[in-house]
mmCIF file of C-alpha atoms in Angstrom:
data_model
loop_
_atom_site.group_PDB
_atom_site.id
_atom_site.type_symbol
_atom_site.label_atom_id
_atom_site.label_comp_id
_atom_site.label_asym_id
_atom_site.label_seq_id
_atom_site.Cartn_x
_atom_site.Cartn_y
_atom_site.Cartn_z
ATOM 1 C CA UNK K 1 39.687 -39.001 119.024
ATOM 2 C CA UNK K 2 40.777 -38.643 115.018
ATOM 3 C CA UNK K 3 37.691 -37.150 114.474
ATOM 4 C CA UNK K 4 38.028 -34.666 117.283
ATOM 5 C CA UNK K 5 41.335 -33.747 115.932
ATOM 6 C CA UNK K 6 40.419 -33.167 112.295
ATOM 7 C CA UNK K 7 37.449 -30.968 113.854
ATOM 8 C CA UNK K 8 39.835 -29.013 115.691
ATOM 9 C CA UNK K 9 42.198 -28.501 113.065
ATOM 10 C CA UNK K 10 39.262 -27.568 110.869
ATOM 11 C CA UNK K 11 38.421 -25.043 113.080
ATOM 12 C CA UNK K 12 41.767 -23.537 113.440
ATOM 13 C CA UNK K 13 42.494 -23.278 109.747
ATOM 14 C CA UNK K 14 38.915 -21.516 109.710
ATOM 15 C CA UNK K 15 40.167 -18.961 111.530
ATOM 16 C CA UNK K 16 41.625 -15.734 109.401
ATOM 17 C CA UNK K 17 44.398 -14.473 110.087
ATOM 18 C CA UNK K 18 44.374 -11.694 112.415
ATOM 19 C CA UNK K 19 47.518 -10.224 111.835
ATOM 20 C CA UNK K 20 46.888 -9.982 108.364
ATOM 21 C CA UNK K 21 43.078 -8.700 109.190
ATOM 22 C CA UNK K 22 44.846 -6.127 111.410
ATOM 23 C CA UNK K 23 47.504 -4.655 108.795
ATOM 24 C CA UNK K 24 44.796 -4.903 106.674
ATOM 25 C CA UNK K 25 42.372 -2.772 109.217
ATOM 26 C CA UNK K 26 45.519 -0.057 109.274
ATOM 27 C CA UNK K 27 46.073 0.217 105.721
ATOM 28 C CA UNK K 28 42.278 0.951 105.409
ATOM 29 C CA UNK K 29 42.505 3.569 107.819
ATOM 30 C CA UNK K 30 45.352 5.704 106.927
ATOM 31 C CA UNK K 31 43.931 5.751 103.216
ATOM 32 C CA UNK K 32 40.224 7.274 104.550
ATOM 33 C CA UNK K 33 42.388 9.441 106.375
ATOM 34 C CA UNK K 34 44.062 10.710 103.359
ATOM 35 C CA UNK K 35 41.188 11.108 101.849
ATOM 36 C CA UNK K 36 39.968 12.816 104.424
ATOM 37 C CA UNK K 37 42.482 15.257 104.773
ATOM 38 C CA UNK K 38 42.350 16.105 100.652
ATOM 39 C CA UNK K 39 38.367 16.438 101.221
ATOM 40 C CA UNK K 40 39.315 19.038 103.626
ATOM 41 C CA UNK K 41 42.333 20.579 101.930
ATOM 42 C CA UNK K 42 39.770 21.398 99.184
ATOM 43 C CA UNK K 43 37.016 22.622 100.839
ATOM 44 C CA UNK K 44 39.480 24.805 102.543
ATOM 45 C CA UNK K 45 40.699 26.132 98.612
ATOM 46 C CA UNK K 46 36.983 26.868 97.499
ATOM 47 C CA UNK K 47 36.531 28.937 100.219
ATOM 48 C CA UNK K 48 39.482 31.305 99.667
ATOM 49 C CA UNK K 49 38.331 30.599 95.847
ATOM 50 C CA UNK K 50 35.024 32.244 96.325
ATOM 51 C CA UNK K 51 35.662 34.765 99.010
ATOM 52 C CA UNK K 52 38.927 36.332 98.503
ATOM 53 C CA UNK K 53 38.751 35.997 94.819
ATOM 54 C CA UNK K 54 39.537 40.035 93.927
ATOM 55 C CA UNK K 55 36.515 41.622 92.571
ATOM 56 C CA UNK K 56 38.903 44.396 90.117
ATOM 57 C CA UNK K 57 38.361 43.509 86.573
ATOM 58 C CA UNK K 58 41.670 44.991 84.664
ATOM 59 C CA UNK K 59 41.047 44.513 81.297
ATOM 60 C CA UNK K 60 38.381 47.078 81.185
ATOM 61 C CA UNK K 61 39.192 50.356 79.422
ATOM 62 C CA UNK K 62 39.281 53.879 81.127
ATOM 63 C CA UNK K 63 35.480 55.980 81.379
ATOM 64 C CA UNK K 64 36.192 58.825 78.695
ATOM 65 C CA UNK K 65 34.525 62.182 79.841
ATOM 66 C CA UNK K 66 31.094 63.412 78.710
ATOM 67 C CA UNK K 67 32.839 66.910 78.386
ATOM 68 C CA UNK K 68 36.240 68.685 77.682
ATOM 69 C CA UNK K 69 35.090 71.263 80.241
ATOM 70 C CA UNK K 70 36.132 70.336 83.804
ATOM 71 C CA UNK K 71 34.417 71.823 86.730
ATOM 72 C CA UNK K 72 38.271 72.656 88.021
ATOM 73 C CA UNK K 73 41.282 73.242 86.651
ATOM 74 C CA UNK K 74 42.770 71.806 90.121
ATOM 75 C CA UNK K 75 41.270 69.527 92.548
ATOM 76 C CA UNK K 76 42.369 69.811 96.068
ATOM 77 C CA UNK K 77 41.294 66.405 98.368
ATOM 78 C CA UNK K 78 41.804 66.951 101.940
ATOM 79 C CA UNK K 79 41.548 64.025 104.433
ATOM 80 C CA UNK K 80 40.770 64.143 108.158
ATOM 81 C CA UNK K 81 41.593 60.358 109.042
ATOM 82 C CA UNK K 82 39.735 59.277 111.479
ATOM 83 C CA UNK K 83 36.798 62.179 111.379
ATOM 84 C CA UNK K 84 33.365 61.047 112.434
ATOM 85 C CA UNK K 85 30.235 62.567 110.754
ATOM 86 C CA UNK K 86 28.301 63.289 113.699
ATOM 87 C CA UNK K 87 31.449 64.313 115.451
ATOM 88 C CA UNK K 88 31.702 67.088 112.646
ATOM 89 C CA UNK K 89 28.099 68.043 112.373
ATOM 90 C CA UNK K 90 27.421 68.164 116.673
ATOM 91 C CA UNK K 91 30.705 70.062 116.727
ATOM 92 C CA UNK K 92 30.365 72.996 114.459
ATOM 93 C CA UNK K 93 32.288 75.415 116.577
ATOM 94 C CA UNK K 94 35.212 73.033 116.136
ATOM 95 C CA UNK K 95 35.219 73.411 112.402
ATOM 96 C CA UNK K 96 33.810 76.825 111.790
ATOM 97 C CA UNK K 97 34.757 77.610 107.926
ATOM 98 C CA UNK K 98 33.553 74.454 106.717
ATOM 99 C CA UNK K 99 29.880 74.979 108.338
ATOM 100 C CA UNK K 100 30.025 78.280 106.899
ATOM 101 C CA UNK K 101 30.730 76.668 103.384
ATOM 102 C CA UNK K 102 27.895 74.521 104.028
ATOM 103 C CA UNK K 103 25.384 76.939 105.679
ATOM 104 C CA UNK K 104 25.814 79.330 102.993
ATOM 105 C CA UNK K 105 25.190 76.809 99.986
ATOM 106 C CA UNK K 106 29.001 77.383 98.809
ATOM 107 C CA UNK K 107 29.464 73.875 99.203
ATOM 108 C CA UNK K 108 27.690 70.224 99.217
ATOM 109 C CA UNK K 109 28.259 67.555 101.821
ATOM 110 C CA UNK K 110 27.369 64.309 102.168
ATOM 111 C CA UNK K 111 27.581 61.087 104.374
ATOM 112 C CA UNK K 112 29.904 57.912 103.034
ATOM 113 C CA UNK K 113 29.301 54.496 104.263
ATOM 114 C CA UNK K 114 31.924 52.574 105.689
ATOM 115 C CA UNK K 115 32.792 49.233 104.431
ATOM 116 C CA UNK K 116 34.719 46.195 107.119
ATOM 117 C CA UNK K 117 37.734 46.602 107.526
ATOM 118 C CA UNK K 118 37.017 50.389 108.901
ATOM 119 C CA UNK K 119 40.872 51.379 107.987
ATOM 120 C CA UNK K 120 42.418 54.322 106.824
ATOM 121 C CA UNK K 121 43.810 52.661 103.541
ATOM 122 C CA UNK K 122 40.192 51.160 102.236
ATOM 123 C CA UNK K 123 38.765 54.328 103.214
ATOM 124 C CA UNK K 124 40.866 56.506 100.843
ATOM 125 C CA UNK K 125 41.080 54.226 98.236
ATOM 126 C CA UNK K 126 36.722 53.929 98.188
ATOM 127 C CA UNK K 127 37.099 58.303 97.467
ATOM 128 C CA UNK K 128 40.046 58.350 94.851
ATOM 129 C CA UNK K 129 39.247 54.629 93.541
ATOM 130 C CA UNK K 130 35.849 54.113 93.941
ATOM 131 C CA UNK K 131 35.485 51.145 95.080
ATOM 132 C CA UNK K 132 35.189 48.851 98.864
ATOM 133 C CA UNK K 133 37.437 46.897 99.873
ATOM 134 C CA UNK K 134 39.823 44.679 97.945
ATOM 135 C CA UNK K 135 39.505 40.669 99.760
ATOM 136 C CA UNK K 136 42.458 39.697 97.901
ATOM 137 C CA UNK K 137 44.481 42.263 100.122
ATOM 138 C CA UNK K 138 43.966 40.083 103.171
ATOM 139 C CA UNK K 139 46.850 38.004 101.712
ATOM 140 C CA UNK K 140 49.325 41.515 101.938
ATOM 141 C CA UNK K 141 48.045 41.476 105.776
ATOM 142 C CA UNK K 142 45.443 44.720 104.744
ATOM 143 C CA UNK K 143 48.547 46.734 103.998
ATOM 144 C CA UNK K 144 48.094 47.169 100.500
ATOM 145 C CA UNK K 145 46.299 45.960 97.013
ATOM 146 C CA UNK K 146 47.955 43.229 95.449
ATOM 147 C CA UNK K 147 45.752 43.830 92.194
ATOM 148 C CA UNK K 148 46.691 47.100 90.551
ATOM 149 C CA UNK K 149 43.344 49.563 90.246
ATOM 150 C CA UNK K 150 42.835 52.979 88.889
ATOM 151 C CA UNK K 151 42.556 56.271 90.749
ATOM 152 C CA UNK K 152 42.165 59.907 90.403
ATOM 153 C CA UNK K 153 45.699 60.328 90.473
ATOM 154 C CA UNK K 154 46.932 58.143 87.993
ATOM 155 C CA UNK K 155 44.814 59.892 85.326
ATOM 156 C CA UNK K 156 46.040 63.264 86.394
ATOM 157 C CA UNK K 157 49.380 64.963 84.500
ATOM 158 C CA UNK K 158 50.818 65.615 87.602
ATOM 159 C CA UNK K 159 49.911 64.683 91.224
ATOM 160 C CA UNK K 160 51.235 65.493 94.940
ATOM 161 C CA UNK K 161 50.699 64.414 98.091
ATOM 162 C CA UNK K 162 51.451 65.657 101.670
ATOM 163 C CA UNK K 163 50.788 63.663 105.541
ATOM 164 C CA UNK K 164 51.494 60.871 106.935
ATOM 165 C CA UNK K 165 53.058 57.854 105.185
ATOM 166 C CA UNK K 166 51.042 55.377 106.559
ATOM 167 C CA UNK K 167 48.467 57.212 104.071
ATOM 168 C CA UNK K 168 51.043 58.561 101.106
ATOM 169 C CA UNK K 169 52.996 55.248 100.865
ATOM 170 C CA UNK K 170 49.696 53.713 99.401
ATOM 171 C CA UNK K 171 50.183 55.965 95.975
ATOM 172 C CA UNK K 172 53.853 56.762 96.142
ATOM 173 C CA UNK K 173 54.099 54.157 93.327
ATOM 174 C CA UNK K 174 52.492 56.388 91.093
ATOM 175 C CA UNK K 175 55.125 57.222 88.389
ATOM 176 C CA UNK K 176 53.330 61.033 88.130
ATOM 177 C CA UNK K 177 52.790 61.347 91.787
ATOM 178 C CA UNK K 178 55.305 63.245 93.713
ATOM 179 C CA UNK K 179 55.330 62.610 97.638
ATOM 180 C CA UNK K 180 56.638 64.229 100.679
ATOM 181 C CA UNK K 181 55.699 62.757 104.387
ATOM 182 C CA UNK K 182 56.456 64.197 107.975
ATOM 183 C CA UNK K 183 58.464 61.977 110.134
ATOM 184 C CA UNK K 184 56.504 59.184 111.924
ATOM 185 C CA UNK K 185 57.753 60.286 115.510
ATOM 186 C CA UNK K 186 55.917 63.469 115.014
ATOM 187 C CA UNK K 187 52.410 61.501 115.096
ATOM 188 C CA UNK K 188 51.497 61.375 118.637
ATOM 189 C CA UNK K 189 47.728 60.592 119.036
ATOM 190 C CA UNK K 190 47.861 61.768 122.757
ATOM 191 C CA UNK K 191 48.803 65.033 121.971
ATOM 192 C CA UNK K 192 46.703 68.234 121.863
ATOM 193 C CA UNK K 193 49.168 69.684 119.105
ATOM 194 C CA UNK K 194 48.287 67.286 116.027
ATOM 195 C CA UNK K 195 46.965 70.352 114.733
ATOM 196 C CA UNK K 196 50.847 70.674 113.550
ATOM 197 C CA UNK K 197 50.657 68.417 111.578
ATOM 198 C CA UNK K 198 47.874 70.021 109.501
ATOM 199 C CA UNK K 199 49.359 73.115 109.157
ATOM 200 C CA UNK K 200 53.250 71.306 108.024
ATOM 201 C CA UNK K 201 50.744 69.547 105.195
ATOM 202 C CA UNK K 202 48.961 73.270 104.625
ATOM 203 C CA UNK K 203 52.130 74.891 104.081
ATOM 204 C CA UNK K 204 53.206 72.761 102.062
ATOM 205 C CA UNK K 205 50.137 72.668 99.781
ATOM 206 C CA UNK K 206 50.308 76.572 99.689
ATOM 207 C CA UNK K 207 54.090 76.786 98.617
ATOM 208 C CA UNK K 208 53.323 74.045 95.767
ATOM 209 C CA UNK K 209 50.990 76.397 94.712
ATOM 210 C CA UNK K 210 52.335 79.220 94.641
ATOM 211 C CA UNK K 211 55.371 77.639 92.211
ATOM 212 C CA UNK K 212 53.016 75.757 89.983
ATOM 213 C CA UNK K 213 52.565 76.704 86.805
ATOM 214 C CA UNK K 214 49.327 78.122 85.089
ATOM 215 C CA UNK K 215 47.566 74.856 84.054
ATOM 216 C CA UNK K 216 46.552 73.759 80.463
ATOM 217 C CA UNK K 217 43.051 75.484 79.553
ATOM 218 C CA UNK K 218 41.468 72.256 78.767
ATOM 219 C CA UNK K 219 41.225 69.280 81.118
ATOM 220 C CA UNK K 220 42.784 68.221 84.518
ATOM 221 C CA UNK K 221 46.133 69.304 85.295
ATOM 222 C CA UNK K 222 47.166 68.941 88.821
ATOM 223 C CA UNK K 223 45.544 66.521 91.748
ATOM 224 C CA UNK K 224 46.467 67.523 95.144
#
C-alpha cells in the first residue's frame, strides 16, 4: 500500500501546473497579438508610403524660356467645367464661333486625357500646372494640394481670375493673383440660365481690359 502511495504521489507531483501552463498560454497570446497588430500597423504605413507619397519635386529650379519673344503679350484661359469633347464636337451649332475658329485654321484644338479623380480642381491644375493628380491631396479630402507647385500664374506679373469659387479659391493664394467670384447661390445646375454666369465672368474680363494698362514689350504681362 506504501508503494501505491509513493506511486501516486509521484504521479501527482508529475503533473505541471496548469494554472501556471494557462497564464503562461495567455501571456503567449497577447504578445503574438501585439505583434500582430505592429505587423499590420506597418504594412498599413508602407502602403500610404508608396502610394500617396507626392510625386512634386520642389527643389527643382524654374524652365527659363528659349526666347524673349512671347507668342502673346496676354493670355486669356477660359474654362467650361464640366464640357465633354464629343459633346462639343457633335454639337457645333451649340458653340458656333469656336467651330468657326477651328474650321477656318484660326485656331488649334486638341483632346486632353482625364486622369482619376475626374474633378474640376485636378483638371485645372493638369492645364495651368501641368501635371495629374497630386495623391498626397487625398489627405486634404481632394480639396486642395498640400505640396505647393508652380503654375502659369505664379510666373505672371499680374494675374486675375473670374467664376466660381469652388474653381478661384484653388489660386486665390497667389500673392499676384487678384480674384473676384459670383455668389454660390447663383450656381443652379438645373437651370437653363447658367449662361449668366458666363456673361457676369465676360463682363468682367472685358472691363479689366479695357482699364489695363499697355503691357511691357518684352515678356508676359497679364494671365487671365
Amino acid at each position: 500500500f506504501s508503494h501505491f502511495i509513493n506511486m501516486v504521489s509521484q504521479i501527482i507531483l508529475s503533473i505541471p501546473d496548469q494554472s501556471k501552463l494557462h497564464g503562461e498560454s495567455i501571456e503567449m497570446e497577447v504578445k503574438i497579438g501585439v505583434l500582430g497588430v505592429i505587423v499590420h500597423l506597418i504594412l498599413l504605413y508602407s502602403i500610404f508610403d508608396v502610394y500617396y507619397t507626392s510625386p512634386i519635386i520642389e527643389s527643382l529650379p524654374a524652365h527659363r524660356p528659349s526666347s524673349n519673344d512671347p507668342p502673346a503679350k496676354r493670355l486669356f484661359l477660359v474654362s467650361a467645367d464640366g464640357l465633354r469633347y464629343d459633346t462639343l464636337m457633335d454639337n457645333k451649332e451649340l458653340a458656333p464661333f469656336l467651330h468657326r475658329l477651328i474650321d477656318t485654321g484660326k485656331a488649334s484644338y486638341g483632346l486632353s486625357l482625364s486622369h482619376v479623380p475626374t474633378e474640376s480642381r485636378p483638371g485645372h491644375l493638369s492645364i495651368v500646372a501641368g501635371m495629374t493628380e497630386d495623391v498626397s491631396a487625398v489627405t486634404r479630402g481632394w480639396k486642395e494640394n498640400p505640396v505647393t507647385f508652380d503654375t502659369l500664374f505664379n510666373r505672371s506679373i499680374e494675374s486675375f481670375q473670374w467664376g466660381s469659387h469652388d474653381i478661384t479659391h484653388l489660386f486665390s493664394h497667389i500673392p499676384q493673383m487678384k480674384t473676384e467670384s459670383f455668389p454660390s447661390e447663383w450656381e443652379d445646375f438645373s437651370s437653363f440660365e447658367n449662361y449668366k454666369l458666363d456673361e457676369w465672368v465676360f463682363d468682367k474680363c472685358r472691363i479689366s481690359v479695357r482699364r489695363a494698362p499697355p503691357p511691357p514689350p518684352n515678356g508676359y504681362d497679364r494671365l487671365f
